[in-house]
Structure formats: C-alpha cells, structure tokens
Short mmCIF file of C-alpha atoms in Angstrom, two decimals:
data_model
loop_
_atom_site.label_atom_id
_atom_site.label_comp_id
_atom_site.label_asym_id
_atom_site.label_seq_id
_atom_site.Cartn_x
_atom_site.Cartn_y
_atom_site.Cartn_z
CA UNK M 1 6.17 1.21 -31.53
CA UNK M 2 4.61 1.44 -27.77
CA UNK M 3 5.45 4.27 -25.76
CA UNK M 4 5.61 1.52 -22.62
CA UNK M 5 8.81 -0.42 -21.77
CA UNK M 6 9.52 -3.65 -24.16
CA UNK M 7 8.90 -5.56 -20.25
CA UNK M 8 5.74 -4.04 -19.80
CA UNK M 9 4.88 -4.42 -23.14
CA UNK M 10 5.52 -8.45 -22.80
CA UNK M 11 4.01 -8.80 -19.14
CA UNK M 12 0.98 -6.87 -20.26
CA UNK M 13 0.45 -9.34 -23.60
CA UNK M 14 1.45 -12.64 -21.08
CA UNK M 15 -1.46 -11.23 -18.67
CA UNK M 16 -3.94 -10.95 -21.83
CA UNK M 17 -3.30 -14.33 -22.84
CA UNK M 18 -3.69 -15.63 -19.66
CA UNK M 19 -6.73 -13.86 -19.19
CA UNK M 20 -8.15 -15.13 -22.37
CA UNK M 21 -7.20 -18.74 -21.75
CA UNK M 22 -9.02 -18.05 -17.95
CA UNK M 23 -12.15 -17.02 -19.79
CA UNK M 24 -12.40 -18.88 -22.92
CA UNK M 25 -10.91 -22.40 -21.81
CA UNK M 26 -12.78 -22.66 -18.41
CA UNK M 27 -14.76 -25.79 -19.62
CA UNK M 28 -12.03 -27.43 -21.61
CA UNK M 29 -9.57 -27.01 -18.19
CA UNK M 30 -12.32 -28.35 -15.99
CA UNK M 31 -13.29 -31.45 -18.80
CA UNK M 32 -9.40 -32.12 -18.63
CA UNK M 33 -9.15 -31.85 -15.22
CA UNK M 34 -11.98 -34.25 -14.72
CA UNK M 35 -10.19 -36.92 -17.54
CA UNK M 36 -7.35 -36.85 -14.98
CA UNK M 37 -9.10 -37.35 -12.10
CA UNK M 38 -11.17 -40.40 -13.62
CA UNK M 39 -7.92 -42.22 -15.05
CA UNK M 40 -5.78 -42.31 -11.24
CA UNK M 41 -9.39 -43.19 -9.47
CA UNK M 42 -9.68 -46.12 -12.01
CA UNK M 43 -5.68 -46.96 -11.68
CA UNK M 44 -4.70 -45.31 -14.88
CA UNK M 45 -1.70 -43.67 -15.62
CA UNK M 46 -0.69 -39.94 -16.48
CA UNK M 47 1.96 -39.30 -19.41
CA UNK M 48 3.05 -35.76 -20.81
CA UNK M 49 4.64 -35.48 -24.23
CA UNK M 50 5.91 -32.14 -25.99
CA UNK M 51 8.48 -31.66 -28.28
CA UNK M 52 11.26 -28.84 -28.48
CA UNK M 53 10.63 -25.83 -26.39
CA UNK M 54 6.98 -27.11 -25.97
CA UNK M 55 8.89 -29.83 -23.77
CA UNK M 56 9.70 -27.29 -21.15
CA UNK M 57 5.73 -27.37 -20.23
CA UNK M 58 5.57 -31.42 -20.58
CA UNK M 59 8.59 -31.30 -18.04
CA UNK M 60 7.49 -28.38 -15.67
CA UNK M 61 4.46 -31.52 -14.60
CA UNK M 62 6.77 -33.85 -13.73
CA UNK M 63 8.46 -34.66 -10.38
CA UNK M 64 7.51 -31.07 -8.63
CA UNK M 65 6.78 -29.60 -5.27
CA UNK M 66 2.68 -29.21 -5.45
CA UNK M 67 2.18 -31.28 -8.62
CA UNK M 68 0.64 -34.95 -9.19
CA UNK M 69 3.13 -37.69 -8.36
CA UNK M 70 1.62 -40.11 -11.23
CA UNK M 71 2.47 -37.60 -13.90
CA UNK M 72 5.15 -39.05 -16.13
CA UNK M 73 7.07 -37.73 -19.17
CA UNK M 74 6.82 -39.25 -22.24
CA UNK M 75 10.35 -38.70 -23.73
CA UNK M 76 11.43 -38.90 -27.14
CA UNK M 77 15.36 -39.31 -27.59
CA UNK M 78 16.55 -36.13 -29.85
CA UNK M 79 13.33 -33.62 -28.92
CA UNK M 80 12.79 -33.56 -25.33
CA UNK M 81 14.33 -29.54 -25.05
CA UNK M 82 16.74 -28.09 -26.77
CA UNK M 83 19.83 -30.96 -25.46
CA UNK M 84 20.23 -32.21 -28.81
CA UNK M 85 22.98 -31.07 -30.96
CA UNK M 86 22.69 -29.90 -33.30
CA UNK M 87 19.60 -28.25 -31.93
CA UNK M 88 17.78 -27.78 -35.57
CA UNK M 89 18.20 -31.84 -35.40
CA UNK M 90 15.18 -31.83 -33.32
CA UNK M 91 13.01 -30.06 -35.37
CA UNK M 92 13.82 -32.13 -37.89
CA UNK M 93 12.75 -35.49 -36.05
CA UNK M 94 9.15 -33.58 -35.36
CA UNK M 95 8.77 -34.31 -39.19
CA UNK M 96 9.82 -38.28 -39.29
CA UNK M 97 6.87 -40.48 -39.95
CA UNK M 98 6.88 -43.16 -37.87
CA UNK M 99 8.52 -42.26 -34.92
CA UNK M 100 6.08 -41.62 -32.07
CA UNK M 101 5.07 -45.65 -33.00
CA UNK M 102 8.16 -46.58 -31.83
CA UNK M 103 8.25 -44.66 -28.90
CA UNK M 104 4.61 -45.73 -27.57
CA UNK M 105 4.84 -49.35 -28.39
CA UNK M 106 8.47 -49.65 -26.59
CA UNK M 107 6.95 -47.27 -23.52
CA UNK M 108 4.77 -48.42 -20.59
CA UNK M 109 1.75 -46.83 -21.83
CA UNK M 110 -1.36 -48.82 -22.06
CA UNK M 111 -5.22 -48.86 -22.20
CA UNK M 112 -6.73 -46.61 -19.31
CA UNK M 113 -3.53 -44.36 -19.32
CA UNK M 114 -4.12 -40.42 -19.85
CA UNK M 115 -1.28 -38.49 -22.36
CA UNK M 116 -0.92 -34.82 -22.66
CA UNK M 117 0.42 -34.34 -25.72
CA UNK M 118 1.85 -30.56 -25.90
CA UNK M 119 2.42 -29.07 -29.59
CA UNK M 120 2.32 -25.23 -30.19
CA UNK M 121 1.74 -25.51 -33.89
CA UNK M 122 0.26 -29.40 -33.68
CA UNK M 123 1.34 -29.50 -37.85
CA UNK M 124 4.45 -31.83 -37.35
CA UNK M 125 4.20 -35.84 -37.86
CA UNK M 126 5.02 -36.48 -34.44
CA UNK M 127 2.29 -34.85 -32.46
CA UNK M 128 -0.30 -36.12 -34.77
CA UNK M 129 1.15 -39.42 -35.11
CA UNK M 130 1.56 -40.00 -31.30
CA UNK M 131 -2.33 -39.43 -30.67
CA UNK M 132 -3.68 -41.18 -33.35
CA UNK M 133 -1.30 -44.55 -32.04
CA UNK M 134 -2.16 -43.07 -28.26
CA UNK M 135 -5.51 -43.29 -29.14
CA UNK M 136 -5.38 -46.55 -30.99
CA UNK M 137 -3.83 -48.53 -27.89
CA UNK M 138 -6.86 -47.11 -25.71
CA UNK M 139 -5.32 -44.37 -24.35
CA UNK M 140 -7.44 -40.73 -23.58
CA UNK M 141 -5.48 -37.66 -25.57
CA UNK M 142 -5.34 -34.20 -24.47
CA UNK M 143 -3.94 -32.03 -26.76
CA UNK M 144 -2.60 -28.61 -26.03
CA UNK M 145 -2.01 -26.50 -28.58
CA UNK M 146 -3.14 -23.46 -30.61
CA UNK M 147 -5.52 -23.89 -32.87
CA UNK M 148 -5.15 -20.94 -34.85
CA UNK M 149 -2.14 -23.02 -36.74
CA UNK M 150 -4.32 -25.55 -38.44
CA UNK M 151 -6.40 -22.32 -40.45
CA UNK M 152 -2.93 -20.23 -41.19
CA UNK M 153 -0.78 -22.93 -41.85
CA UNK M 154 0.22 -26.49 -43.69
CA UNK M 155 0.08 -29.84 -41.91
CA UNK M 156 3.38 -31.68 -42.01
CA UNK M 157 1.40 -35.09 -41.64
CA UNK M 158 0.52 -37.12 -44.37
CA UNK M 159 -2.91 -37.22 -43.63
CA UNK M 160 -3.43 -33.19 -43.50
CA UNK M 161 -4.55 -33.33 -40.40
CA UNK M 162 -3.22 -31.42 -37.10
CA UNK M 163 -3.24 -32.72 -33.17
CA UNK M 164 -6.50 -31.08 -32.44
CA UNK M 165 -7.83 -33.82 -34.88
CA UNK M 166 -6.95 -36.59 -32.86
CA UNK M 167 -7.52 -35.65 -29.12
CA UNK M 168 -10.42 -36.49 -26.88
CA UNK M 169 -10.02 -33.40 -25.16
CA UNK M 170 -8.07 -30.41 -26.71
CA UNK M 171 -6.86 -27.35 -24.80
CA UNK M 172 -6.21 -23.33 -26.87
CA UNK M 173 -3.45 -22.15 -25.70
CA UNK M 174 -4.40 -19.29 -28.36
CA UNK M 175 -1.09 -18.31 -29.11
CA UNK M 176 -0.77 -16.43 -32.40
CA UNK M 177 0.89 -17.96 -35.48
CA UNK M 178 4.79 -17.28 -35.24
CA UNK M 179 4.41 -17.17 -31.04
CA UNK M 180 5.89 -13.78 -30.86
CA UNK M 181 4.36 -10.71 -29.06
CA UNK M 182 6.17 -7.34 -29.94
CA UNK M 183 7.40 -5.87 -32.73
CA UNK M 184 9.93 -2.79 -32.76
CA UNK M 185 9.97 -0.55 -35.85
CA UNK M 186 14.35 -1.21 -35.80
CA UNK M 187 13.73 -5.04 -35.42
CA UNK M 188 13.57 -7.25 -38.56
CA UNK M 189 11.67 -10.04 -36.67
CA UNK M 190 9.16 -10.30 -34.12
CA UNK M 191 10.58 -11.20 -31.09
CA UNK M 192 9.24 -12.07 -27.17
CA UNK M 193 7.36 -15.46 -27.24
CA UNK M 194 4.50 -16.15 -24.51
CA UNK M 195 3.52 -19.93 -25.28
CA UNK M 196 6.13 -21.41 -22.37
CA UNK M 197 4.39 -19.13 -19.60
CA UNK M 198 0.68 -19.55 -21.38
CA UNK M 199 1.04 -23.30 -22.21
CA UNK M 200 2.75 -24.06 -18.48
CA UNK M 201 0.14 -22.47 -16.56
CA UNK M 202 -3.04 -23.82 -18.82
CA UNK M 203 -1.19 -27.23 -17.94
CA UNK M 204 -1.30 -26.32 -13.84
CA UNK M 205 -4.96 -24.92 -13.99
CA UNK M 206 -5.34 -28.24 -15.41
CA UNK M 207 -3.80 -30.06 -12.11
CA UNK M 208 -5.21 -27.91 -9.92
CA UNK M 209 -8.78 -29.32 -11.26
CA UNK M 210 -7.60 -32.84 -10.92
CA UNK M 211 -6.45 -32.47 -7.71
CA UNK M 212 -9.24 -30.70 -6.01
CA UNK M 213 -11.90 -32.90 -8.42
CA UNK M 214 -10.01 -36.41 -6.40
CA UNK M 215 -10.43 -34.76 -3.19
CA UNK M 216 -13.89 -33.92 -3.83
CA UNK M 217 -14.74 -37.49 -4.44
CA UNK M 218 -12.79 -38.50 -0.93
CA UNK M 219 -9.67 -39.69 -2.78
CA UNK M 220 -6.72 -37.94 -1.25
CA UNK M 221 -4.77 -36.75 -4.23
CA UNK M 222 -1.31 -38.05 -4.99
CA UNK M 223 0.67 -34.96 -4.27
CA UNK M 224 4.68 -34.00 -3.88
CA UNK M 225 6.27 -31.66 -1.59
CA UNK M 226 8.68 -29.60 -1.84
CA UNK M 227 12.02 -31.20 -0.81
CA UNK M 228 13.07 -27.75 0.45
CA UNK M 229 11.10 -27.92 3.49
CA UNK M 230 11.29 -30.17 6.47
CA UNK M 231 9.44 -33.42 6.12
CA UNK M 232 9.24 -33.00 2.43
CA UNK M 233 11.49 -35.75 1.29
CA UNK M 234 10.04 -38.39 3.93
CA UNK M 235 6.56 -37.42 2.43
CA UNK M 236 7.59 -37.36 -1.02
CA UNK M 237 8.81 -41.12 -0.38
CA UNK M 238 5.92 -42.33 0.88
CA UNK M 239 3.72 -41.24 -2.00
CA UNK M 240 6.19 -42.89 -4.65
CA UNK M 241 5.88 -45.64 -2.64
CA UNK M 242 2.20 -46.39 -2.67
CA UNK M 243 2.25 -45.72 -6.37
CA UNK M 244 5.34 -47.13 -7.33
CA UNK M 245 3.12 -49.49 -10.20
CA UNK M 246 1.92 -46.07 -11.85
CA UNK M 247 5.24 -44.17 -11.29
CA UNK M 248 8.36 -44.45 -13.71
CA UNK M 249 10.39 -41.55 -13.80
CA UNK M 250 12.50 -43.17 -10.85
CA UNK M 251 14.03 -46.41 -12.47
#
C-alpha cells in the first residue's frame, strides 16, 4: 500500500499509460491516422465499433465538438454501453458466433469504408468475428486493443484467434490483464480501471493525425463545432450537409 492518495495513485498510473502509449504507439497512431485520411480523400466512410464499456470510446468519436463529422458508430443492439438489462446480457452477446455477420451485412458498410473496432481484451467472438467479415467485404480494420490479453489469456473464438489477428492496422492500448490499477492491502479486488481514459485518448491522437494529415494534402477536414458557441450549429449544418452520402448517425 502507497503512502500517496488512492487519486494520485490513479492519475499518476493514467499519466504512465498515456505516456507509454505517446512513446511506444507513435507509428501505429500516425499509420492509423494516415488510413483515415486516405479513406474520406477517396470517398470512404469511417465506422467505430466497441462493445460494453469499450463502447464509451467508440461513442466519445461520434457527433462531437472538434471531431470528424464522417465518423459513424457501428452499433450492435444489446452491447453498445451498459443500457441493456440485464447488463451481464451484454457480455454474454460478445460470445455469440455469428452476430457481428448480421450486423455488417444489414449496415451501410461497404468496400473503401474504414472500421475501428475497439475491444480491451479482443478474446470475445464478436470483435474477432466483425473484422474478419469487415475485412472480407473490403473494408480497412483498426483494431484497438491490448495485446497483452492474447499471451495471458483464452480466445473465446472458435478459431483461437484474437482481434489483433485480423486488423490491418492494430493500436496497444497496453492495458494490463484485469484493467485495474491499484490494489489496497483491505481490498479483496483490484479496483480503478484506466482503459476508458487510455483507449479514448489513443482514439483522438488518432483524429488529430487524420485531421491535420487532410489538411496537409489541401483537403479541408470535415470538422464539428461545438454547438455551445455562436455559429456552431449553422457550421455544424453545413458540414452534414456536404457529406450527407457518408454521414448516418442523423436518419
């Protein structure tokens, strides 16, 4: 047990992680950023999946002040959050085979599209099912995810494998195994998880490359304002209305 505060203890672990990911995933964030990038200059579409509490990251992309219009969430009924009840019913669906099928051939993905798929562990059938199919229909896969769960644990998919099998791109989060930081000597479990903050700003290093890699190439970068500041709406409705084709999280 720490002599520091439980909060410093967490903030201090966050800030390692985040320094780690800084130093360790440079290339992987700037190769991702650059996928993005490519896929809107050549008219493709961008999708985010996660499932559970790795949902909250998927979500934190979509429809927000500073972020890429053209990002879209993939949702999945029953595992999008933690809506369902009851909530241990979405864990379950991570491990149904055949699922994420359904849900990509009945969504508007295509060939040319982009999907961040986001799965801490990347062991359940859903994950590794949805970019294998993504894949399959000629869509580019970025995985998120930390890697360390395909040497210290089972895959739930029949094929053994994990997400960072089946990705063109994948991104370490490097969250440990069990995505807990702290431990207390009068606490039966470790408690304190760092994979929302990690994962979420991974994902917006990510968009910050895309969006200064379009601009770089002359392409002014589909971007939302805040509606909280004058003019933001009237802008924000413009941009939805030049992409309207590549933007579905409004019908």
């Amino acid at each position: 047990m720490s002599d520091r505060a439980p909060a410093v203890q967490f903030l201090d672990a966050a800030i390692d992680l985040l320094r780690q990911v800084r130093d360790e995933e440079a290339d992987s964030i700037a190769a991702a950023g650059t996928l993005l990038a490519d896929t809107v200059e050549n008219g493709g579409r961008l999708f985010a999946f996660g499932a559970g509490h790795s949902s909250l990251a998927a979500q934190d992309l979509v429809y927000r002040a500073g972020g890429l219009a053209l990002m879209n969430l993939l949702a999945v009924p029953g595992v999008v959050g933690v809506d369902v009840m009851p909530a241990p019913l979405g864990s379950a669906l991570e491990r149904v085979d055949g699922l994420a099928s359904a849900v990509l051939d009945n969504s508007p993905l295509r060939a040319g599209d982009a999907l961040l798929i986001i799965s801490l562990s990347g062991r359940n059938a859903l994950p590794v099912e949805m970019a294998l199919h993504a894949r399959a229909l000629g869509v580019k896969v970025i995985g998120v995810t930390s890697v360390a769960y395909a040497s210290q644990t089972g895959s739930r998919h029949s094929s053994g494998t994990y997400l960072k099998d089946h990705c063109d791109l994948v991104l370490d989060s490097r969250i440990a195994v069990g995505d807990a930081e702290l431990t207390h000597d009068k606490v039966p479990a470790p408690f304190a998880p760092a994979s929302t903050v990690v994962t979420s700003a991974l994902l917006q290093a990510v968009m910050a490359t895309t969006a200064t890699t379009l601009a770089d190439r002359g392409i002014e970068p589909p971007l939302l304002r805040s509606g909280n500041v004058d003019g933001g709406h009237d802008w924000n409705a413009q941009v939805m209305e030049r992409y309207a084709d590549r933007i579905f999280y409004r019908h």
